[in-house]
CSV table of C-alpha atoms and ligand atoms in Angstrom, one decimal:
chain,number,residue,atom,x,y,z
Z,1,MET,CA,37.6,-3.9,-27.0
Z,2,VAL,CA,36.1,-3.6,-23.6
Z,3,ASP,CA,35.8,0.0,-22.4
Z,4,GLU,CA,38.0,0.0,-19.3
Z,5,LYS,CA,37.0,3.6,-18.5
Z,6,ALA,CA,33.3,2.7,-18.5
Z,7,ILE,CA,34.0,-0.1,-16.0
Z,8,GLN,CA,35.8,2.3,-13.8
Z,9,VAL,CA,33.1,4.9,-13.8
Z,10,ALA,CA,30.5,2.1,-13.2
Z,11,GLN,CA,32.5,0.9,-10.2
Z,12,GLU,CA,32.6,4.3,-8.7
Z,13,LYS,CA,28.8,4.7,-9.2
Z,14,PHE,CA,28.2,1.3,-7.8
Z,15,GLY,CA,30.5,2.0,-4.8
Z,16,ALA,CA,28.4,5.1,-3.9
Z,17,LEU,CA,25.2,3.1,-4.1
Z,18,VAL,CA,26.6,0.4,-1.8
Z,19,ARG,CA,27.9,3.0,0.7
Z,20,ARG,CA,24.4,4.5,0.9
Z,21,GLN,CA,22.8,1.1,1.5
Z,22,LEU,CA,25.3,0.2,4.1
Z,23,GLU,CA,24.6,3.5,5.9
Z,24,ARG,CA,20.9,2.7,5.7
Z,25,VAL,CA,21.6,-0.7,7.3
Z,26,GLU,CA,23.2,1.1,10.3
Z,27,LYS,CA,20.1,3.2,10.7
Z,28,LEU,CA,17.9,0.1,10.5
Z,29,LYS,CA,19.9,-1.6,13.2
Z,30,ALA,CA,19.3,1.4,15.5
Z,31,GLU,CA,15.5,1.4,14.8
Z,32,GLU,CA,13.0,1.8,17.6
Z,33,GLY,CA,9.8,-0.2,18.0
Z,34,PRO,CA,6.4,1.0,16.8
Z,35,ILE,CA,4.7,4.1,18.2
Z,36,ASP,CA,1.9,3.6,20.7
Z,37,TYR,CA,-1.0,5.8,19.5
Z,38,SER,CA,-2.9,5.4,22.8
Z,39,LYS,CA,-0.1,7.2,24.6
Z,40,LEU,CA,-0.3,10.3,22.4
Z,41,ASP,CA,-2.1,13.5,23.6
Z,42,LYS,CA,-3.1,14.2,20.1
Z,43,LEU,CA,-3.0,12.2,16.9
Z,44,ILE,CA,-2.1,14.4,13.9
Z,45,ILE,CA,-3.5,13.3,10.6
Z,46,GLY,CA,-2.1,14.9,7.5
Z,47,VAL,CA,-4.1,15.0,4.3
Z,48,CYS,CA,-2.5,15.6,0.9
Z,49,GLY,CA,-4.6,15.4,-2.2
Z,50,GLY,CA,-1.9,14.6,-4.8
Z,51,ASP,CA,-2.4,15.0,-8.6
Z,52,GLY,CA,-5.1,14.4,-11.2
Z,53,ILE,CA,-8.2,12.9,-9.6
Z,54,GLY,CA,-6.3,12.8,-6.3
Z,55,PRO,CA,-7.7,16.0,-4.7
Z,56,TYR,CA,-11.2,15.0,-5.7
Z,57,ILE,CA,-11.3,11.5,-4.3
Z,58,CYS,CA,-9.2,12.5,-1.3
Z,59,ALA,CA,-11.7,15.2,-0.4
Z,60,SER,CA,-14.5,12.6,-0.5
Z,61,ALA,CA,-12.5,10.2,1.6
Z,62,GLN,CA,-11.7,13.0,4.1
Z,63,LYS,CA,-15.4,13.7,4.6
Z,64,VAL,CA,-15.9,10.0,5.6
Z,65,MET,CA,-12.8,10.2,7.8
Z,66,GLU,CA,-14.0,13.3,9.6
Z,67,PHE,CA,-17.4,11.8,10.1
Z,68,LEU,CA,-15.9,8.7,11.8
Z,69,LEU,CA,-13.5,10.7,14.0
Z,70,ALA,CA,-15.9,13.6,14.7
Z,71,ASP,CA,-16.0,12.9,18.5
Z,72,LYS,CA,-12.2,12.7,18.7
Z,73,ILE,CA,-11.7,15.9,16.6
Z,74,ALA,CA,-14.2,17.7,18.8
Z,75,ALA,CA,-12.4,16.6,22.0
Z,76,GLY,CA,-9.0,17.8,20.6
Z,77,LYS,CA,-7.7,14.2,20.5
Z,78,VAL,CA,-7.3,14.2,16.7
Z,79,GLU,CA,-6.2,17.1,14.5
Z,80,ILE,CA,-6.5,17.0,10.7
Z,81,ARG,CA,-4.0,19.0,8.7
Z,82,GLN,CA,-4.2,19.9,5.1
Z,83,ILE,CA,-0.7,19.5,3.5
Z,84,ASP,CA,-0.1,21.2,0.1
Z,85,GLY,CA,2.8,20.9,-2.3
Z,86,LEU,CA,2.7,17.3,-3.3
Z,87,THR,CA,1.7,18.2,-6.8
Z,88,ILE,CA,3.7,17.2,-9.9
Z,89,GLU,CA,3.9,20.9,-10.9
Z,90,ARG,CA,5.5,21.8,-7.5
Z,91,ARG,CA,7.8,18.7,-7.6
Z,92,ALA,CA,8.9,19.5,-11.1
Z,93,GLU,CA,9.6,23.1,-10.1
Z,94,VAL,CA,11.9,22.1,-7.2
Z,95,MET,CA,13.1,18.9,-9.0
Z,96,LYS,CA,12.4,16.8,-6.0
Z,97,ALA,CA,10.2,13.8,-5.4
Z,98,ILE,CA,8.9,15.5,-2.3
Z,99,PRO,CA,9.6,19.3,-1.8
Z,100,ASP,CA,11.6,19.9,1.4
Z,101,ASP,CA,8.9,22.0,3.1
Z,102,THR,CA,6.2,19.5,2.3
Z,103,LEU,CA,8.3,16.7,3.7
Z,104,GLU,CA,8.9,18.7,6.9
Z,105,GLU,CA,5.1,19.1,7.3
Z,106,LEU,CA,4.5,15.4,6.7
Z,107,LYS,CA,7.0,14.6,9.3
Z,108,LYS,CA,5.1,16.5,11.9
Z,109,CYS,CA,2.1,14.2,11.4
Z,110,HIS,CA,1.6,10.7,12.7
Z,111,VAL,CA,-0.6,9.4,10.0
Z,112,ILE,CA,-1.2,10.5,6.4
Z,113,LEU,CA,-4.1,10.2,4.0
Z,114,LYS,CA,-2.7,10.6,0.5
Z,115,GLY,CA,-4.3,10.9,-2.9
Z,116,PRO,CA,-2.5,9.4,-5.9
Z,117,THR,CA,0.4,11.3,-7.3
Z,118,THR,CA,1.7,11.4,-10.9
Z,119,THR,CA,4.8,9.3,-11.4
Z,120,PRO,CA,6.9,10.6,-14.3
Z,121,ALA,CA,7.7,7.8,-16.7
Z,122,LYS,CA,9.9,7.9,-19.8
Z,123,GLY,CA,8.3,9.9,-22.6
Z,124,ASP,CA,6.2,12.1,-20.2
Z,125,PRO,CA,6.4,15.9,-20.3
Z,126,TRP,CA,7.7,15.9,-16.7
Z,127,PRO,CA,11.3,15.7,-15.7
Z,128,ASN,CA,12.4,12.2,-14.6
Z,129,ILE,CA,12.0,12.7,-10.8
Z,130,GLU,CA,11.5,9.8,-8.5
Z,131,SER,CA,7.9,8.8,-7.7
Z,132,ALA,CA,6.5,10.7,-4.7
Z,133,ASN,CA,5.0,7.5,-3.4
Z,134,VAL,CA,8.2,5.6,-3.5
Z,135,ALA,CA,10.1,8.6,-1.9
Z,136,MET,CA,7.5,8.9,0.9
Z,137,ARG,CA,7.7,5.2,1.6
Z,138,LYS,CA,11.5,5.5,1.9
Z,139,GLU,CA,11.7,8.9,3.7
Z,140,LEU,CA,9.1,7.9,6.3
Z,141,ASP,CA,10.4,4.3,6.4
Z,142,LEU,CA,7.0,2.8,5.7
Z,143,PHE,CA,8.3,-0.6,5.3
Z,144,ALA,CA,5.1,-2.7,5.2
Z,145,ASN,CA,2.6,-2.2,2.4
Z,146,VAL,CA,-0.4,-4.0,3.7
Z,147,ARG,CA,-3.2,-4.7,1.1
Z,148,PRO,CA,-6.2,-6.7,2.1
Z,149,VAL,CA,-8.4,-8.3,-0.5
Z,150,SER,CA,-11.6,-10.2,0.3
Z,151,VAL,CA,-14.4,-11.8,-1.6
Z,152,PRO,CA,-16.5,-13.6,1.0
Z,153,GLU,CA,-18.6,-15.5,-1.5
Z,154,LEU,CA,-15.4,-17.0,-3.1
Z,155,GLY,CA,-13.9,-17.7,0.3
Z,156,ILE,CA,-11.1,-15.2,-0.4
Z,157,ASP,CA,-9.6,-13.5,2.5
Z,158,TRP,CA,-6.1,-12.4,1.6
Z,159,THR,CA,-3.7,-10.0,3.3
Z,160,PHE,CA,-0.6,-9.0,1.3
Z,161,PHE,CA,2.5,-7.8,3.2
Z,162,ARG,CA,4.5,-6.2,0.4
Z,163,GLU,CA,8.0,-5.1,1.4
Z,164,ASN,CA,7.9,-1.4,0.7
Z,165,THR,CA,11.4,0.2,0.9
Z,166,GLU,CA,13.8,-2.2,-0.8
Z,167,GLY,CA,13.8,-4.7,-3.6
Z,168,SER,CA,13.8,-3.4,-7.2
Z,169,TYR,CA,12.4,-0.1,-5.9
Z,170,ALA,CA,15.2,0.9,-3.6
Z,171,LEU,CA,17.5,1.9,-6.4
Z,172,GLY,CA,14.8,2.2,-9.1
Z,173,SER,CA,16.0,5.7,-10.0
Z,174,ASP,CA,19.7,4.9,-9.6
Z,175,GLY,CA,20.3,2.4,-12.4
Z,176,PHE,CA,22.6,3.6,-15.1
Z,177,PHE,CA,23.9,3.0,-18.6
Z,178,VAL,CA,27.4,1.6,-18.2
Z,179,SER,CA,27.9,2.2,-21.9
Z,180,ASP,CA,25.6,3.1,-24.8
Z,181,ASP,CA,24.8,-0.6,-25.1
Z,182,LEU,CA,24.6,-1.7,-21.5
Z,183,ALA,CA,21.9,-0.6,-19.0
Z,184,MET,CA,21.8,-1.9,-15.5
Z,185,ASP,CA,19.4,-1.7,-12.6
Z,186,PHE,CA,19.8,-3.1,-9.1
Z,187,CYS,CA,17.8,-5.0,-6.5
Z,188,VAL,CA,18.4,-4.6,-2.8
Z,189,ALA,CA,17.5,-6.7,0.2
Z,190,THR,CA,18.9,-6.2,3.7
Z,191,HIS,CA,18.7,-8.7,6.5
Z,192,GLN,CA,16.9,-6.1,8.7
Z,193,GLY,CA,14.5,-5.0,6.0
Z,194,THR,CA,13.6,-8.5,5.0
Z,195,GLU,CA,13.3,-9.7,8.6
Z,196,ARG,CA,10.8,-7.0,9.6
Z,197,ILE,CA,8.4,-7.5,6.8
Z,198,ILE,CA,8.4,-11.3,7.3
Z,199,ARG,CA,7.8,-10.8,11.0
Z,200,ALA,CA,5.0,-8.4,10.2
Z,201,GLY,CA,3.4,-11.1,8.1
Z,202,PHE,CA,3.8,-13.9,10.7
Z,203,GLU,CA,2.6,-11.6,13.5
Z,204,HIS,CA,-0.5,-10.8,11.5
Z,205,ALA,CA,-1.1,-14.5,10.8
Z,206,LYS,CA,-0.8,-15.3,14.5
Z,207,LYS,CA,-2.8,-12.4,15.8
Z,208,THR,CA,-5.7,-13.1,13.4
Z,209,GLY,CA,-5.6,-16.9,13.8
Z,210,LYS,CA,-5.1,-17.3,10.1
Z,211,ASN,CA,-1.9,-19.1,10.9
Z,212,TYR,CA,-0.7,-19.5,7.3
Z,213,VAL,CA,1.9,-17.4,5.5
Z,214,SER,CA,3.0,-17.8,1.9
Z,215,ILE,CA,6.3,-16.3,0.9
Z,216,ILE,CA,6.3,-15.2,-2.8
Z,217,VAL,CA,9.7,-15.1,-4.6
Z,218,LYS,CA,11.5,-16.2,-7.7
Z,219,ALA,CA,14.4,-17.6,-5.7
Z,220,ASN,CA,15.3,-20.1,-8.4
Z,221,ILE,CA,16.4,-17.2,-10.6
Z,222,ILE,CA,16.9,-14.2,-8.3
Z,223,LYS,CA,19.0,-16.2,-6.0
Z,224,THR,CA,20.6,-13.7,-3.6
Z,225,THR,CA,17.9,-11.2,-2.6
Z,226,ASP,CA,15.0,-13.6,-3.0
Z,227,GLY,CA,17.1,-16.3,-1.4
Z,228,LEU,CA,17.5,-14.1,1.7
Z,229,PHE,CA,13.6,-14.0,1.9
Z,230,VAL,CA,13.4,-17.8,1.8
Z,231,ASP,CA,16.2,-18.3,4.4
Z,232,LEU,CA,14.9,-15.7,6.8
Z,233,ALA,CA,11.3,-17.0,6.5
Z,234,ASP,CA,12.5,-20.5,7.5
Z,235,ARG,CA,14.4,-19.0,10.4
Z,236,ILE,CA,11.6,-16.7,11.6
Z,237,ALA,CA,9.0,-19.4,11.2
Z,238,LYS,CA,10.6,-21.2,14.2
Z,239,ASP,CA,9.4,-18.4,16.4
Z,240,TYR,CA,5.8,-19.1,15.3
Z,241,PRO,CA,5.2,-22.8,15.7
Z,242,GLU,CA,1.4,-22.3,15.2
Z,243,VAL,CA,1.9,-20.6,11.8
Z,244,LYS,CA,2.3,-22.8,8.8
Z,245,HIS,CA,4.4,-21.3,6.0
Z,246,ASP,CA,5.4,-22.2,2.5
Z,247,VAL,CA,7.3,-20.7,-0.5
Z,248,TRP,CA,5.8,-20.0,-3.9
Z,249,PHE,CA,7.3,-18.7,-7.0
Z,250,VAL,CA,5.7,-15.5,-8.2
Z,251,ASP,CA,4.9,-16.8,-11.7
Z,252,ILE,CA,2.8,-19.7,-10.5
Z,253,THR,CA,1.3,-17.5,-7.8
Z,254,THR,CA,-0.3,-15.3,-10.6
Z,255,ALA,CA,-1.9,-18.5,-11.9
Z,256,LYS,CA,-3.0,-19.9,-8.5
Z,257,LEU,CA,-4.8,-16.7,-7.6
Z,258,ILE,CA,-7.3,-17.4,-10.3
Z,259,ASP,CA,-7.4,-21.1,-9.6
Z,260,PRO,CA,-10.8,-21.7,-7.8
Z,261,ALA,CA,-9.5,-25.0,-6.4
Z,262,ARG,CA,-6.5,-23.4,-4.6
Z,263,ARG,CA,-6.9,-19.7,-4.1
Z,264,SER,CA,-9.2,-19.7,-1.0
Z,265,ASP,CA,-6.5,-21.7,0.9
Z,266,PHE,CA,-4.1,-18.7,0.8
Z,267,LYS,CA,-4.3,-16.3,3.7
Z,268,VAL,CA,-1.3,-14.1,4.3
Z,269,PHE,CA,1.3,-13.3,1.7
Z,270,VAL,CA,4.8,-11.8,2.2
Z,271,LEU,CA,6.4,-10.5,-1.0
Z,272,PRO,CA,9.4,-8.4,-2.1
Z,273,ASN,CA,8.5,-5.0,-3.4
Z,274,LEU,CA,8.1,-5.5,-7.1
Z,275,TYR,CA,6.2,-8.9,-6.9
Z,276,GLY,CA,4.0,-7.3,-4.3
Z,277,ASP,CA,3.2,-4.4,-6.6
Z,278,ILE,CA,2.2,-6.7,-9.4
Z,279,ILE,CA,0.4,-9.4,-7.5
Z,280,THR,CA,-1.7,-6.9,-5.5
Z,281,ASP,CA,-3.1,-5.4,-8.7
Z,282,GLU,CA,-4.1,-8.9,-9.8
Z,283,ALA,CA,-5.7,-9.6,-6.4
Z,284,ALA,CA,-7.5,-6.3,-6.4
Z,285,GLN,CA,-8.9,-7.1,-9.9
Z,286,ILE,CA,-10.3,-10.4,-8.5
Z,287,GLN,CA,-12.1,-8.3,-5.8
Z,288,GLY,CA,-13.6,-6.0,-8.4
Z,289,GLY,CA,-10.8,-3.8,-9.7
Z,290,VAL,CA,-8.0,-1.6,-8.4
Z,291,GLY,CA,-10.6,1.0,-7.5
Z,292,THR,CA,-11.9,-1.3,-4.8
Z,293,ALA,CA,-8.7,-1.8,-2.9
Z,294,GLY,CA,-6.9,0.4,-0.3
Z,295,SER,CA,-3.3,0.4,0.7
Z,296,ALA,CA,-1.7,0.9,4.1
Z,297,ASN,CA,1.9,1.9,4.3
Z,298,ILE,CA,3.1,1.2,7.8
Z,299,GLY,CA,6.3,2.1,9.5
Z,300,ASN,CA,7.3,2.2,13.2
Z,301,ARG,CA,6.9,6.0,13.5
Z,302,TYR,CA,4.6,6.9,10.5
Z,303,ALA,CA,1.8,5.4,8.5
Z,304,MET,CA,0.3,6.5,5.2
Z,305,PHE,CA,-2.9,5.4,3.6
Z,306,GLU,CA,-3.7,5.6,0.0
Z,307,ALA,CA,-5.5,4.2,-3.0
Z,308,ILE,CA,-3.7,1.5,-5.0
Z,309,HIS,CA,-4.3,3.1,-8.3
Z,310,GLY,CA,-2.8,6.1,-10.1
Z,311,SER,CA,-3.9,9.8,-10.6
Z,312,ALA,CA,-5.8,9.3,-13.9
Z,313,PRO,CA,-4.9,12.7,-15.3
Z,314,ARG,CA,-7.0,12.0,-18.4
Z,315,MET,CA,-10.2,12.2,-16.3
Z,316,VAL,CA,-9.1,15.7,-15.4
Z,317,THR,CA,-8.3,16.9,-18.9
Z,318,GLU,CA,-11.6,15.4,-20.1
Z,319,GLY,CA,-13.4,17.3,-17.4
Z,320,ARG,CA,-14.8,14.4,-15.5
Z,321,ALA,CA,-12.6,14.3,-12.4
Z,322,GLN,CA,-15.7,14.7,-10.2
Z,323,TYR,CA,-16.9,11.3,-11.4
Z,324,ALA,CA,-13.8,9.5,-10.3
Z,325,ASP,CA,-14.4,6.6,-7.9
Z,326,PRO,CA,-13.3,7.5,-4.4
Z,327,CYS,CA,-13.8,3.9,-3.0
Z,328,SER,CA,-10.1,3.0,-3.0
Z,329,MET,CA,-9.4,6.1,-0.9
Z,330,ILE,CA,-12.4,5.4,1.4
Z,331,LYS,CA,-11.1,1.8,1.8
Z,332,ALA,CA,-7.8,3.4,2.8
Z,333,VAL,CA,-9.7,5.3,5.5
Z,334,ALA,CA,-11.0,2.0,6.8
Z,335,LEU,CA,-7.4,0.7,7.0
Z,336,MET,CA,-6.4,3.8,8.8
Z,337,MET,CA,-9.2,3.3,11.4
Z,338,ASN,CA,-7.9,-0.2,12.1
Z,339,HIS,CA,-4.4,1.1,12.4
Z,340,ILE,CA,-5.1,3.9,14.9
Z,341,GLY,CA,-7.0,1.7,17.2
Z,342,GLU,CA,-10.5,2.4,15.9
Z,343,SER,CA,-11.1,-1.0,14.5
Z,344,GLU,CA,-14.9,-0.9,15.2
Z,345,LYS,CA,-15.2,2.2,13.0
Z,346,GLY,CA,-13.0,0.5,10.4
Z,347,ARG,CA,-15.2,-2.6,10.4
Z,348,LYS,CA,-18.4,-0.6,10.0
Z,349,LEU,CA,-16.9,1.4,7.1
Z,350,GLU,CA,-15.8,-1.8,5.4
Z,351,MET,CA,-19.3,-3.2,5.7
Z,352,ALA,CA,-20.9,0.0,4.4
Z,353,LEU,CA,-18.4,-0.1,1.4
Z,354,ASP,CA,-19.3,-3.7,0.7
Z,355,ILE,CA,-23.0,-2.9,0.7
Z,356,CYS,CA,-22.6,0.2,-1.5
Z,357,THR,CA,-20.2,-1.3,-4.0
Z,358,GLN,CA,-21.0,-5.0,-4.2
Z,359,PHE,CA,-24.5,-5.7,-2.9
Z,360,GLU,CA,-27.1,-2.9,-2.8
Z,361,LYS,CA,-25.5,-0.6,-5.5
Z,362,LYS,CA,-28.1,2.1,-5.2
Z,363,LEU,CA,-25.6,4.5,-6.8
Z,364,VAL,CA,-23.2,3.3,-9.5
Z,365,MET,CA,-20.0,5.0,-10.6
Z,366,THR,CA,-19.2,5.0,-14.3
Z,367,GLY,CA,-16.4,7.6,-14.3
Z,368,ARG,CA,-18.6,9.9,-16.3
Z,369,SER,CA,-21.8,11.8,-16.1
Z,370,THR,CA,-23.8,8.6,-16.7
Z,371,GLY,CA,-23.0,7.7,-13.0
Z,372,ALA,CA,-22.8,9.3,-9.6
Z,373,THR,CA,-20.1,11.8,-8.6
Z,374,GLY,CA,-17.5,10.8,-6.1
Z,375,ASP,CA,-19.1,13.1,-3.5
Z,376,GLU,CA,-22.5,11.6,-4.0
Z,377,PHE,CA,-21.0,8.2,-3.6
Z,378,ALA,CA,-19.2,9.2,-0.4
Z,379,GLN,CA,-22.5,10.5,0.9
Z,380,TYR,CA,-24.1,7.2,0.1
Z,381,VAL,CA,-21.4,5.4,2.1
Z,382,LEU,CA,-21.9,7.8,5.0
Z,383,ASP,CA,-25.7,7.2,4.9
Z,384,THR,CA,-25.1,3.5,4.9
Z,385,ILE,CA,-22.7,3.5,7.9
Z,386,GLN,CA,-25.5,5.2,9.8
Z,387,ARG,CA,-28.1,2.5,9.0
Z,388,PRO,CA,-29.2,1.0,12.3
Z,389,ASP,CA,-29.4,-2.4,10.6
Z,390,LEU,CA,-25.9,-2.1,9.0
Z,391,GLU,CA,-24.5,-5.3,10.6
Z,392,GLN,CA,-27.6,-7.5,9.8
Z,393,ALA,CA,-28.0,-6.1,6.3
Z,394,TRP,CA,-24.3,-6.8,5.5
Z,395,GLN,CA,-24.5,-10.3,7.0
Z,396,GLY,CA,-27.7,-10.9,5.0
Z,397,TYR,CA,-26.0,-9.9,1.7
Z,398,VAL,CA,-22.9,-12.0,2.4
Z,399,ASP,CA,-25.0,-15.1,3.3
Z,400,ALA,CA,-27.0,-14.7,0.1
Z,401,ALA,CA,-23.9,-14.2,-2.0
Z,402,ILE,CA,-22.3,-17.4,-0.5
Z,403,ALA,CA,-25.5,-19.4,-1.1
Z,404,LYS,CA,-25.6,-18.1,-4.7
Z,405,ALA,CA,-22.0,-18.9,-5.3
Z,406,LYS,CA,-22.6,-22.5,-4.2
Z,407,ASN,CA,-25.4,-23.0,-6.7
F,501,LIG,C1,1.4,1.2,-6.1
F,501,LIG,C2,1.7,2.0,-7.3
F,501,LIG,C3,3.0,2.6,-7.1
F,501,LIG,C4,4.1,1.5,-7.0
F,501,LIG,C5,3.4,3.6,-8.2
F,501,LIG,C6,2.4,4.6,-8.4
F,501,LIG,C7,4.8,4.2,-7.9
F,501,LIG,O1,1.6,1.2,-8.4
F,501,LIG,O2,1.2,1.7,-5.0
F,501,LIG,O3,1.2,-0.1,-6.2
F,501,LIG,O4,4.6,1.1,-8.0
F,501,LIG,O5,4.3,1.1,-5.8
F,502,LIG,MG1,1.0,-0.9,-8.1
């Protein structure tokens, strides 16, 4: 016998979820355009360390950030604020993904540098609260998760535009057991949310002259929400006649990213949330590992910059947090520089990072006492940025790597 009562309870729960999403759509419709940083008297940058290795690598990255912005900080044009309270202990205590007072402080900033936070998973000692990352992306409406990956010697120059507020993540903590035997989760795509991420991808492709966008879906199976991505991409493409676009299924995309004959053709990707999560880890691995990639979470009013990896609590319990690799966080600083109109500083930082992590490698990080500490590595990056021959040295290394790859 089908449990009629269970259906009724499920309908009510589902109704409440639909209501919240429809209310969200109304907000999205009323959305204002992006903030113009150049019009601000003062740019406020919030720094929150997070959990596990987060405070360690975040502090190293902050040093680099403060060095790059020293002139602006001295002139009172940039203020750095330390924001506490985003720890798993505090979140578990108040049973919230982001404690209210912390969220209030975050909302007073324009831009945030955030260390990784622990996301409770089934079986953890922590209560099953929502991921702080996901909550921050939703609360601050950081709809575009922009993740660049480049390997010059392989001709790889990819930028991923991952939708960051919808998809399988929107109701990731709101699925439920309809009965003991039936569990259901939900996937959400709105017209507004889908359109703005696709436009962001096309805008980037046009602005950079890359002129090629690949939409990554599984629309043969997930027909409604992924279907919306495909339909809207076709429509939006008409506004960008110079930008070529195509549609790939996510499974074959995982294969093509490791296909030397095809992968360097790709330029800009636009993906729903979950595929974006998965594919960007794969892409980061091709670049040298998740420790090498940064992540920009961009909205119209706020932006948050972070590592793409987790908080590695084991490194802390084993007493080696100071050896955690801060490169992903430092990369996030470079992305921040590009975002706040300091792209020259961002470019220099990226070159220095390439030299330190891929080419010169005077210091190596092993995650333990056999290698450098995160702070030592950050200092190495700082010294490298200040090299008078930075640009020529970087170009020399890249040319040599390209020549080697050809042989
Ligand atoms: C990422 C991470 C997060 C995500 C986790 C930590 C919630 O994997 O930023 O890619 O799934 O988005
Ligand atoms: Mg991820």
